[in-house]
mmCIF file of C-alpha atoms in Angstrom:
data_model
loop_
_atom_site.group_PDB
_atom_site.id
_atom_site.type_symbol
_atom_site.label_atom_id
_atom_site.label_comp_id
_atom_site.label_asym_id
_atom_site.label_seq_id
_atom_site.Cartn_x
_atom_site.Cartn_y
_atom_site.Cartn_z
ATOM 1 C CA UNK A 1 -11.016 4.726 -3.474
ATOM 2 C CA UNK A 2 -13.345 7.333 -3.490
ATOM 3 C CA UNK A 3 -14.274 6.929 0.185
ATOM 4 C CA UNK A 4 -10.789 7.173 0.944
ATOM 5 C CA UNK A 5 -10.214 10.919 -1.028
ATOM 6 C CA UNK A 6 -13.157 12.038 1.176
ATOM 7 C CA UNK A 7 -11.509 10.676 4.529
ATOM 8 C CA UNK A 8 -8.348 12.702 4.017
ATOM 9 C CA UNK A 9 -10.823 15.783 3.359
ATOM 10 C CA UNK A 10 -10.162 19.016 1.451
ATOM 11 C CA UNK A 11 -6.300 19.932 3.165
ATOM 12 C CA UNK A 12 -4.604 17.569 1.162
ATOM 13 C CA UNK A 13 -5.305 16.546 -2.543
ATOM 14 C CA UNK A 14 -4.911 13.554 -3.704
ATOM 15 C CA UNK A 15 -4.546 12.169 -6.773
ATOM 16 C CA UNK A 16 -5.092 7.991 -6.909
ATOM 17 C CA UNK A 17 -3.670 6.063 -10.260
ATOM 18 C CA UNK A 18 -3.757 2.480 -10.808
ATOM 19 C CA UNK A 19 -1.792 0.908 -13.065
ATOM 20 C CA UNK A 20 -1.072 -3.267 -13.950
ATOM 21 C CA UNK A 21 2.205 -2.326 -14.649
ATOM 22 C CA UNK A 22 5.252 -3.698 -12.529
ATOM 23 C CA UNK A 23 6.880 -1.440 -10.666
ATOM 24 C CA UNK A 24 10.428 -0.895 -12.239
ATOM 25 C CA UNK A 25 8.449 -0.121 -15.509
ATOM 26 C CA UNK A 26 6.501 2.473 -13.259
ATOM 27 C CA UNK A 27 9.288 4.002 -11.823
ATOM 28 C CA UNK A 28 10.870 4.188 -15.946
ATOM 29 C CA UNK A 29 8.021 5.821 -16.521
ATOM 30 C CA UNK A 30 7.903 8.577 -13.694
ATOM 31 C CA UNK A 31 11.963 9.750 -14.786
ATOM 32 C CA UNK A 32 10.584 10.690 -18.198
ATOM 33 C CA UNK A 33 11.137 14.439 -18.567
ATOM 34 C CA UNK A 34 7.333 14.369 -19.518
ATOM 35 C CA UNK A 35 6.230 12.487 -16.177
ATOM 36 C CA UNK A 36 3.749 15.013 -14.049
ATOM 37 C CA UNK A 37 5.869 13.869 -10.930
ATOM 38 C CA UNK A 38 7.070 17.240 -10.128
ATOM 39 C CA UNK A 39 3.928 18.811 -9.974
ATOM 40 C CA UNK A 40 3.074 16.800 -6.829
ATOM 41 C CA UNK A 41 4.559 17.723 -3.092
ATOM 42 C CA UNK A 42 5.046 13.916 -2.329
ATOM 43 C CA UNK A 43 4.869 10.811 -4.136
ATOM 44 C CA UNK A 44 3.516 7.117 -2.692
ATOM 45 C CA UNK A 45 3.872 4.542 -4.967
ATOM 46 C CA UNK A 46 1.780 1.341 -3.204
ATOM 47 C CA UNK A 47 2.856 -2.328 -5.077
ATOM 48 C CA UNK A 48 2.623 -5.871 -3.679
ATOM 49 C CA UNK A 49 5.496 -8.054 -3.469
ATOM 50 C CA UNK A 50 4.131 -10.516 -6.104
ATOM 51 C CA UNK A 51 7.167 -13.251 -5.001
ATOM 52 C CA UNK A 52 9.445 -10.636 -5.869
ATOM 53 C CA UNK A 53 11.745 -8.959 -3.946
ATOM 54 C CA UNK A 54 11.422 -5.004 -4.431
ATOM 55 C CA UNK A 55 14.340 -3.714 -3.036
ATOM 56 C CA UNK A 56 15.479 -2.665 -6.783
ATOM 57 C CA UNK A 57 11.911 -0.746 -6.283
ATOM 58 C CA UNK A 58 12.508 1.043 -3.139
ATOM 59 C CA UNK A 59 15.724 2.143 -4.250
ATOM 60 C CA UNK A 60 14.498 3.259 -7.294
ATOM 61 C CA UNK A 61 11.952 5.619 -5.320
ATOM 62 C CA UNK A 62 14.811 6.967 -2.984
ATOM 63 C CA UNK A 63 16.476 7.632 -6.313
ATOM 64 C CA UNK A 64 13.349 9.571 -7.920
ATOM 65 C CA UNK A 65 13.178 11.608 -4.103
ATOM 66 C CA UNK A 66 14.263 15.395 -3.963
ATOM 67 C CA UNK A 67 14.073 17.326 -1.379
ATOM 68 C CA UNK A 68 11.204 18.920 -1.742
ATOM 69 C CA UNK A 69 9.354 15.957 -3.403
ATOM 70 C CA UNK A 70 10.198 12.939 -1.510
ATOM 71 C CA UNK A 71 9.357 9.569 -3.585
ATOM 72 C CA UNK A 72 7.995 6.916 -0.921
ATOM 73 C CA UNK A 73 7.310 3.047 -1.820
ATOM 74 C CA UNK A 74 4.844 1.032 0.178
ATOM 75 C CA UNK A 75 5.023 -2.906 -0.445
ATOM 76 C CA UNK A 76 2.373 -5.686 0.850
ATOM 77 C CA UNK A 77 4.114 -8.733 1.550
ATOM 78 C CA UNK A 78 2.795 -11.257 -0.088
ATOM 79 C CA UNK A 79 -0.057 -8.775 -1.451
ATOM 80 C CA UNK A 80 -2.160 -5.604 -0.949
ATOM 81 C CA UNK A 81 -5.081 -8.242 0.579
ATOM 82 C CA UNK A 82 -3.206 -8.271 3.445
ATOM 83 C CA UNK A 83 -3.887 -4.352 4.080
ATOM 84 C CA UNK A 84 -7.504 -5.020 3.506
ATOM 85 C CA UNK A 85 -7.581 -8.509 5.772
ATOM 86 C CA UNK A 86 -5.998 -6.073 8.911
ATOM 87 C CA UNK A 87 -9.346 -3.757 8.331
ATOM 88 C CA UNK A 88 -11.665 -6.633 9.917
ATOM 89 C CA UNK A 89 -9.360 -8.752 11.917
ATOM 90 C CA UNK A 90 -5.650 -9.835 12.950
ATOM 91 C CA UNK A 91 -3.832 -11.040 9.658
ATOM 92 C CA UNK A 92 -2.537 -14.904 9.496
ATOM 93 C CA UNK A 93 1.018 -16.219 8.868
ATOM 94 C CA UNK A 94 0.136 -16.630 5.109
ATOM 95 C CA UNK A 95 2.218 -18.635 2.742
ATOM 96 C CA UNK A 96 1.585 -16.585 -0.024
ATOM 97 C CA UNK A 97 -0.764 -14.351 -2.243
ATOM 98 C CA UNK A 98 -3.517 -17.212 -2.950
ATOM 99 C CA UNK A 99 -3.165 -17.762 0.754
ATOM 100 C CA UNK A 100 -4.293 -13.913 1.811
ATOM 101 C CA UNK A 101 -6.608 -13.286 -1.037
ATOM 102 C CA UNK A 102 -8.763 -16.413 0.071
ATOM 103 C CA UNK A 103 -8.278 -15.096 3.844
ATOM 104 C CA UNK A 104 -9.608 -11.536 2.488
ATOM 105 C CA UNK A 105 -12.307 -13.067 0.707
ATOM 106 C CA UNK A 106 -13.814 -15.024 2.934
ATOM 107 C CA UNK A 107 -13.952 -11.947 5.653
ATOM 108 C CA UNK A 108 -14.919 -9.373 3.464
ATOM 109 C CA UNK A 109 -17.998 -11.449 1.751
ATOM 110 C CA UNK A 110 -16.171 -10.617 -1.561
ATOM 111 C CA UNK A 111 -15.116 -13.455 -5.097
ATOM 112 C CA UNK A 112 -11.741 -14.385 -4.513
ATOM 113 C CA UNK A 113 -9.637 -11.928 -6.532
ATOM 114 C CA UNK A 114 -12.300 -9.221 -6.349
ATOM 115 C CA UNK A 115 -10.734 -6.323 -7.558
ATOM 116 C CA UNK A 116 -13.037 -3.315 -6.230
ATOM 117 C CA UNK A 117 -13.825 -2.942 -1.801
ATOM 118 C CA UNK A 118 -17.527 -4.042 -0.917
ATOM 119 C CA UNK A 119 -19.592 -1.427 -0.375
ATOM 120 C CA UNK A 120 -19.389 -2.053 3.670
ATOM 121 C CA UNK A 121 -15.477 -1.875 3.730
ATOM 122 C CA UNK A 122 -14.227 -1.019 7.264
ATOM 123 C CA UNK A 123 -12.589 2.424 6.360
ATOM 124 C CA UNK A 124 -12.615 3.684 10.212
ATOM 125 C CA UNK A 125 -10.948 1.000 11.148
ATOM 126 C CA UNK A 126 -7.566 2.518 10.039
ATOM 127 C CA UNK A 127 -5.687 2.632 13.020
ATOM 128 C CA UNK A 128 -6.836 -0.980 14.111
ATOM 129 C CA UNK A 129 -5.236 -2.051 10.895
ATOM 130 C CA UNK A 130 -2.495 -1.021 11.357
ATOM 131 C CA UNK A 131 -1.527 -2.688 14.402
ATOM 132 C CA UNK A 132 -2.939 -5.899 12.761
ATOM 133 C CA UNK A 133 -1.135 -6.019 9.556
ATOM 134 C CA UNK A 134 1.426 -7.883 10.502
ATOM 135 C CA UNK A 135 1.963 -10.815 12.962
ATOM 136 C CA UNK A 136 1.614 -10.388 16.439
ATOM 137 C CA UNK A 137 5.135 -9.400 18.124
ATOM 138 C CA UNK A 138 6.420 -8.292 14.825
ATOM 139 C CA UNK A 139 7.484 -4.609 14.393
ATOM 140 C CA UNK A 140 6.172 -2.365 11.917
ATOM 141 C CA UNK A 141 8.410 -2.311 8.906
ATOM 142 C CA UNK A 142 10.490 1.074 8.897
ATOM 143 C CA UNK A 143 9.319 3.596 5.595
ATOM 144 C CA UNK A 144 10.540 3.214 2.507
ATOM 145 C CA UNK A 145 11.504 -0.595 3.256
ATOM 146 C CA UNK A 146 9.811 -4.585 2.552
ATOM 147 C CA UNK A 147 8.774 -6.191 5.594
ATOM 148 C CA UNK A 148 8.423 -9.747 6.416
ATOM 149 C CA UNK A 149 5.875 -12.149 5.389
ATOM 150 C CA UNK A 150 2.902 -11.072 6.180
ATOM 151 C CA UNK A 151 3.096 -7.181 6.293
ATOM 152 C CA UNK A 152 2.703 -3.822 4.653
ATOM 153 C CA UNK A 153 4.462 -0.366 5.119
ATOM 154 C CA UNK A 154 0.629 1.187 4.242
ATOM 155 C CA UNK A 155 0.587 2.587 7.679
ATOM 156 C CA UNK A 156 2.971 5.230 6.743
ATOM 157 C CA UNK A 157 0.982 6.323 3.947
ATOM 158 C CA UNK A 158 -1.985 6.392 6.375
ATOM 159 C CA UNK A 159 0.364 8.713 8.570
ATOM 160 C CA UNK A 160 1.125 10.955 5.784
ATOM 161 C CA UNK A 161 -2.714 11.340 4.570
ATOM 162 C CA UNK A 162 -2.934 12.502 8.402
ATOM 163 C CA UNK A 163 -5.268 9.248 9.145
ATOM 164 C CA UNK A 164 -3.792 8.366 12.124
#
């Protein structure tokens, strides 16, 4: 993510963590008096749908919001492959996450289930992906909300990293 960091550039910092745990757990986590949370101007917390549905999530984030730290969740409907798919070409009506994650791998020259971007990852093409992350016809799911199958709400992060 790296390449990313350097693409928003030096007026905004940025602070990336992963973690494997689900988000509900997460969001436990970040109401902990001991949580860093408030030392951040804005929070994004990016998770995949998994088959789930993350409402509970989202409101959990709107919960965690103040005013002068809003809390925003981004889901990927089925997954997060569907984000990366939308950097090379139009995503497909998948049927689920083993459905996108071959689609991904198979464009990007990656293993299926490849956890790190190849080193010739499409990061200009931002702004094309975000028209294609979703099926043709379909609107861009609102902020802060899940989408249909396929789709992501990544775009908004990408508008509030001033990418697009």
């Amino acid at each position: 993510m790296e390449p990313l960091k350097k693409k928003v550039g030096r007026s905004i910092a940025l602070t990336i963590r992963f973690s494997n745990r689900d988000p509900l757990s997460l969001i436990k986590e970040l109401r902990r008096p001991r949580s860093d949370l408030d030392s951040f101007d804005e929070a994004w917390i990016v998770v995949d749908h998994d088959g789930e549905n993350r409402s509970d999530f989202l409101r959990a984030c709107g919960k965690l919001s103040k005013k002068s730290r809003p809390v925003h969740g981004v889901v990927s409907v089925p997954c997060f492959e569907v984000w990366l798919a939308a950097h090379y070409c139009q995503v497909r009506n998948y049927q689920d996450q083993r459905d996108a994650r071959r689609h991904y791998a198979q464009i990007a020259h990656v293993r299926e289930g490849e956890k790190s971007l190849p080193k010739d990852f499409p990061w200009d093409a931002v702004a094309e992906a975000t028209q294609r992350c979703r099926l043709v016809g379909i609107p861009e799911p609102e902020l802060d909300t899940q989408g249909p199958c396929p789709s992501t709400t990544m775009p908004h992060l990408m508008r509030g990293l001033g990418l697009l």
